[in-house]
Amino acid sequence: MPPQDALTVAVRVKPGASRDRVGGCFDGPHGPALVIAVHAPAVDGRATEAARRALAAALGVRQSTVSLRTGAASRDKLFLVDGPGPELTEALRRLRDGSAG
């Protein structure tokens, strides 16, 4: 169970992309998921780590506040963001809707 002061973010990772990009929505097993395309390959956790860093950057939070909750070997992952504020939920909605930018 995630801590009360953490936001759970469902993510669909697309490794091997030509460039890193965060935005869009995918109906995944964890519900509506934020799409994160990363250049890193899906080898030795590199795509997961790249997705974690990209998510932190897109939400404007420190990388240390974002951690993987589940899905280390899957394209569908759940990340936890510690200490989220109301602006984080709105930023996440904009990214999923594709209206951030």
mmCIF file with all atom_site columns, C-alpha atoms in Angstrom:
data_model
loop_
_atom_site.group_PDB
_atom_site.id
_atom_site.type_symbol
_atom_site.label_atom_id
_atom_site.label_alt_id
_atom_site.label_comp_id
_atom_site.label_asym_id
_atom_site.label_entity_id
_atom_site.label_seq_id
_atom_site.pdbx_PDB_ins_code
_atom_site.Cartn_x
_atom_site.Cartn_y
_atom_site.Cartn_z
_atom_site.occupancy
_atom_site.B_iso_or_equiv
_atom_site.pdbx_formal_charge
_atom_site.auth_seq_id
_atom_site.auth_comp_id
_atom_site.auth_asym_id
_atom_site.auth_atom_id
_atom_site.pdbx_PDB_model_num
ATOM 1   C CA . MET A 1 1   ? 0.000  0.000  0.000   1.00 0.00 ? 1   MET A CA 1
ATOM 2   C CA . PRO A 1 2   ? 1.476  3.398  -0.958  1.00 0.00 ? 2   PRO A CA 1
ATOM 3   C CA . PRO A 1 3   ? 2.107  6.008  1.725   1.00 0.00 ? 3   PRO A CA 1
ATOM 4   C CA . GLN A 1 4   ? -0.631 8.641  2.206   1.00 0.00 ? 4   GLN A CA 1
ATOM 5   C CA . ASP A 1 5   ? 1.692  11.428 1.099   1.00 0.00 ? 5   ASP A CA 1
ATOM 6   C CA . ALA A 1 6   ? 2.608  9.791  -2.228  1.00 0.00 ? 6   ALA A CA 1
ATOM 7   C CA . LEU A 1 7   ? 0.967  9.942  -5.640  1.00 0.00 ? 7   LEU A CA 1
ATOM 8   C CA . THR A 1 8   ? 0.797  6.710  -7.655  1.00 0.00 ? 8   THR A CA 1
ATOM 9   C CA . VAL A 1 9   ? 1.385  7.252  -11.364 1.00 0.00 ? 9   VAL A CA 1
ATOM 10  C CA . ALA A 1 10  ? 0.579  4.546  -13.908 1.00 0.00 ? 10  ALA A CA 1
ATOM 11  C CA . VAL A 1 11  ? 3.037  4.635  -16.807 1.00 0.00 ? 11  VAL A CA 1
ATOM 12  C CA . ARG A 1 12  ? 3.415  2.865  -20.151 1.00 0.00 ? 12  ARG A CA 1
ATOM 13  C CA . VAL A 1 13  ? 7.085  2.855  -21.187 1.00 0.00 ? 13  VAL A CA 1
ATOM 14  C CA . LYS A 1 14  ? 8.109  2.715  -24.836 1.00 0.00 ? 14  LYS A CA 1
ATOM 15  C CA . PRO A 1 15  ? 11.837 1.884  -24.919 1.00 0.00 ? 15  PRO A CA 1
ATOM 16  C CA . GLY A 1 16  ? 14.080 2.387  -27.931 1.00 0.00 ? 16  GLY A CA 1
ATOM 17  C CA . ALA A 1 17  ? 12.408 5.622  -29.090 1.00 0.00 ? 17  ALA A CA 1
ATOM 18  C CA . SER A 1 18  ? 14.333 8.095  -31.229 1.00 0.00 ? 18  SER A CA 1
ATOM 19  C CA . ARG A 1 19  ? 14.114 10.628 -28.375 1.00 0.00 ? 19  ARG A CA 1
ATOM 20  C CA . ASP A 1 20  ? 12.716 10.886 -24.855 1.00 0.00 ? 20  ASP A CA 1
ATOM 21  C CA . ARG A 1 21  ? 9.129  12.172 -24.731 1.00 0.00 ? 21  ARG A CA 1
ATOM 22  C CA . VAL A 1 22  ? 6.470  12.309 -22.017 1.00 0.00 ? 22  VAL A CA 1
ATOM 23  C CA . GLY A 1 23  ? 2.821  12.691 -22.929 1.00 0.00 ? 23  GLY A CA 1
ATOM 24  C CA . GLY A 1 24  ? -0.268 10.878 -24.046 1.00 0.00 ? 24  GLY A CA 1
ATOM 25  C CA . CYS A 1 25  ? -2.525 8.284  -22.532 1.00 0.00 ? 25  CYS A CA 1
ATOM 26  C CA . PHE A 1 26  ? -2.602 4.482  -22.768 1.00 0.00 ? 26  PHE A CA 1
ATOM 27  C CA . ASP A 1 27  ? -5.364 2.295  -21.329 1.00 0.00 ? 27  ASP A CA 1
ATOM 28  C CA . GLY A 1 28  ? -3.174 -0.095 -19.393 1.00 0.00 ? 28  GLY A CA 1
ATOM 29  C CA . PRO A 1 29  ? -3.753 -2.738 -16.726 1.00 0.00 ? 29  PRO A CA 1
ATOM 30  C CA . HIS A 1 30  ? -3.411 -0.087 -13.978 1.00 0.00 ? 30  HIS A CA 1
ATOM 31  C CA . GLY A 1 31  ? -5.938 2.281  -15.592 1.00 0.00 ? 31  GLY A CA 1
ATOM 32  C CA . PRO A 1 32  ? -5.178 5.341  -17.723 1.00 0.00 ? 32  PRO A CA 1
ATOM 33  C CA . ALA A 1 33  ? -1.389 5.445  -17.978 1.00 0.00 ? 33  ALA A CA 1
ATOM 34  C CA . LEU A 1 34  ? 0.967  8.249  -18.922 1.00 0.00 ? 34  LEU A CA 1
ATOM 35  C CA . VAL A 1 35  ? 3.038  7.340  -21.987 1.00 0.00 ? 35  VAL A CA 1
ATOM 36  C CA . ILE A 1 36  ? 6.800  7.807  -21.612 1.00 0.00 ? 36  ILE A CA 1
ATOM 37  C CA . ALA A 1 37  ? 8.976  7.107  -24.646 1.00 0.00 ? 37  ALA A CA 1
ATOM 38  C CA . VAL A 1 38  ? 12.667 6.739  -23.842 1.00 0.00 ? 38  VAL A CA 1
ATOM 39  C CA . HIS A 1 39  ? 15.749 6.314  -26.000 1.00 0.00 ? 39  HIS A CA 1
ATOM 40  C CA . ALA A 1 40  ? 17.216 3.744  -23.586 1.00 0.00 ? 40  ALA A CA 1
ATOM 41  C CA . PRO A 1 41  ? 16.786 0.072  -24.484 1.00 0.00 ? 41  PRO A CA 1
ATOM 42  C CA . ALA A 1 42  ? 14.778 -2.361 -22.363 1.00 0.00 ? 42  ALA A CA 1
ATOM 43  C CA . VAL A 1 43  ? 17.953 -3.982 -21.031 1.00 0.00 ? 43  VAL A CA 1
ATOM 44  C CA . ASP A 1 44  ? 19.181 -4.206 -17.418 1.00 0.00 ? 44  ASP A CA 1
ATOM 45  C CA . GLY A 1 45  ? 16.557 -1.734 -16.180 1.00 0.00 ? 45  GLY A CA 1
ATOM 46  C CA . ARG A 1 46  ? 17.892 1.109  -18.320 1.00 0.00 ? 46  ARG A CA 1
ATOM 47  C CA . ALA A 1 47  ? 14.484 1.968  -19.821 1.00 0.00 ? 47  ALA A CA 1
ATOM 48  C CA . THR A 1 48  ? 12.883 1.946  -16.362 1.00 0.00 ? 48  THR A CA 1
ATOM 49  C CA . GLU A 1 49  ? 15.536 4.295  -14.972 1.00 0.00 ? 49  GLU A CA 1
ATOM 50  C CA . ALA A 1 50  ? 15.229 6.596  -17.996 1.00 0.00 ? 50  ALA A CA 1
ATOM 51  C CA . ALA A 1 51  ? 11.436 6.639  -17.541 1.00 0.00 ? 51  ALA A CA 1
ATOM 52  C CA . ARG A 1 52  ? 11.826 7.483  -13.832 1.00 0.00 ? 52  ARG A CA 1
ATOM 53  C CA . ARG A 1 53  ? 14.102 10.425 -14.672 1.00 0.00 ? 53  ARG A CA 1
ATOM 54  C CA . ALA A 1 54  ? 11.811 11.606 -17.504 1.00 0.00 ? 54  ALA A CA 1
ATOM 55  C CA . LEU A 1 55  ? 8.747  11.453 -15.237 1.00 0.00 ? 55  LEU A CA 1
ATOM 56  C CA . ALA A 1 56  ? 10.502 13.513 -12.559 1.00 0.00 ? 56  ALA A CA 1
ATOM 57  C CA . ALA A 1 57  ? 11.562 16.116 -15.131 1.00 0.00 ? 57  ALA A CA 1
ATOM 58  C CA . ALA A 1 58  ? 8.097  16.303 -16.700 1.00 0.00 ? 58  ALA A CA 1
ATOM 59  C CA . LEU A 1 59  ? 6.452  16.796 -13.305 1.00 0.00 ? 59  LEU A CA 1
ATOM 60  C CA . GLY A 1 60  ? 9.099  19.271 -12.163 1.00 0.00 ? 60  GLY A CA 1
ATOM 61  C CA . VAL A 1 61  ? 10.142 17.279 -9.092  1.00 0.00 ? 61  VAL A CA 1
ATOM 62  C CA . ARG A 1 62  ? 13.480 15.985 -7.835  1.00 0.00 ? 62  ARG A CA 1
ATOM 63  C CA . GLN A 1 63  ? 14.449 12.564 -9.189  1.00 0.00 ? 63  GLN A CA 1
ATOM 64  C CA . SER A 1 64  ? 14.848 11.286 -5.636  1.00 0.00 ? 64  SER A CA 1
ATOM 65  C CA . THR A 1 65  ? 11.107 11.753 -5.005  1.00 0.00 ? 65  THR A CA 1
ATOM 66  C CA . VAL A 1 66  ? 10.143 9.321  -7.800  1.00 0.00 ? 66  VAL A CA 1
ATOM 67  C CA . SER A 1 67  ? 10.466 5.581  -7.206  1.00 0.00 ? 67  SER A CA 1
ATOM 68  C CA . LEU A 1 68  ? 9.308  2.424  -8.939  1.00 0.00 ? 68  LEU A CA 1
ATOM 69  C CA . ARG A 1 69  ? 6.485  0.647  -7.099  1.00 0.00 ? 69  ARG A CA 1
ATOM 70  C CA . THR A 1 70  ? 5.810  -2.231 -9.494  1.00 0.00 ? 70  THR A CA 1
ATOM 71  C CA . GLY A 1 71  ? 6.550  -3.365 -13.039 1.00 0.00 ? 71  GLY A CA 1
ATOM 72  C CA . ALA A 1 72  ? 10.350 -3.587 -13.192 1.00 0.00 ? 72  ALA A CA 1
ATOM 73  C CA . ALA A 1 73  ? 10.225 -6.108 -16.051 1.00 0.00 ? 73  ALA A CA 1
ATOM 74  C CA . SER A 1 74  ? 7.080  -4.760 -17.742 1.00 0.00 ? 74  SER A CA 1
ATOM 75  C CA . ARG A 1 75  ? 6.225  -1.866 -20.027 1.00 0.00 ? 75  ARG A CA 1
ATOM 76  C CA . ASP A 1 76  ? 3.346  -1.099 -17.661 1.00 0.00 ? 76  ASP A CA 1
ATOM 77  C CA . LYS A 1 77  ? 4.699  0.354  -14.419 1.00 0.00 ? 77  LYS A CA 1
ATOM 78  C CA . LEU A 1 78  ? 3.536  2.126  -11.312 1.00 0.00 ? 78  LEU A CA 1
ATOM 79  C CA . PHE A 1 79  ? 5.738  4.905  -9.960  1.00 0.00 ? 79  PHE A CA 1
ATOM 80  C CA . LEU A 1 80  ? 5.352  6.674  -6.617  1.00 0.00 ? 80  LEU A CA 1
ATOM 81  C CA . VAL A 1 81  ? 5.946  10.416 -6.298  1.00 0.00 ? 81  VAL A CA 1
ATOM 82  C CA . ASP A 1 82  ? 6.620  11.434 -2.681  1.00 0.00 ? 82  ASP A CA 1
ATOM 83  C CA . GLY A 1 83  ? 5.070  14.578 -1.224  1.00 0.00 ? 83  GLY A CA 1
ATOM 84  C CA . PRO A 1 84  ? 2.849  15.573 -4.138  1.00 0.00 ? 84  PRO A CA 1
ATOM 85  C CA . GLY A 1 85  ? 1.031  18.898 -4.160  1.00 0.00 ? 85  GLY A CA 1
ATOM 86  C CA . PRO A 1 86  ? -2.231 19.727 -5.927  1.00 0.00 ? 86  PRO A CA 1
ATOM 87  C CA . GLU A 1 87  ? -0.270 21.136 -8.872  1.00 0.00 ? 87  GLU A CA 1
ATOM 88  C CA . LEU A 1 88  ? 1.226  17.679 -9.487  1.00 0.00 ? 88  LEU A CA 1
ATOM 89  C CA . THR A 1 89  ? -2.166 16.100 -10.123 1.00 0.00 ? 89  THR A CA 1
ATOM 90  C CA . GLU A 1 90  ? -2.981 18.873 -12.604 1.00 0.00 ? 90  GLU A CA 1
ATOM 91  C CA . ALA A 1 91  ? 0.390  18.524 -14.361 1.00 0.00 ? 91  ALA A CA 1
ATOM 92  C CA . LEU A 1 92  ? -0.167 14.779 -14.657 1.00 0.00 ? 92  LEU A CA 1
ATOM 93  C CA . ARG A 1 93  ? -3.627 15.328 -16.143 1.00 0.00 ? 93  ARG A CA 1
ATOM 94  C CA . ARG A 1 94  ? -2.216 17.779 -18.715 1.00 0.00 ? 94  ARG A CA 1
ATOM 95  C CA . LEU A 1 95  ? 0.538  15.345 -19.689 1.00 0.00 ? 95  LEU A CA 1
ATOM 96  C CA . ARG A 1 96  ? -1.932 12.492 -20.158 1.00 0.00 ? 96  ARG A CA 1
ATOM 97  C CA . ASP A 1 97  ? -4.265 14.741 -22.165 1.00 0.00 ? 97  ASP A CA 1
ATOM 98  C CA . GLY A 1 98  ? -1.335 15.868 -24.310 1.00 0.00 ? 98  GLY A CA 1
ATOM 99  C CA . SER A 1 99  ? -1.990 19.528 -23.494 1.00 0.00 ? 99  SER A CA 1
ATOM 100 C CA . ALA A 1 100 ? 1.215  20.153 -21.535 1.00 0.00 ? 100 ALA A CA 1
ATOM 101 C CA . GLY A 1 101 ? 3.923  22.064 -23.106 1.00 0.00 ? 101 GLY A CA 1
#
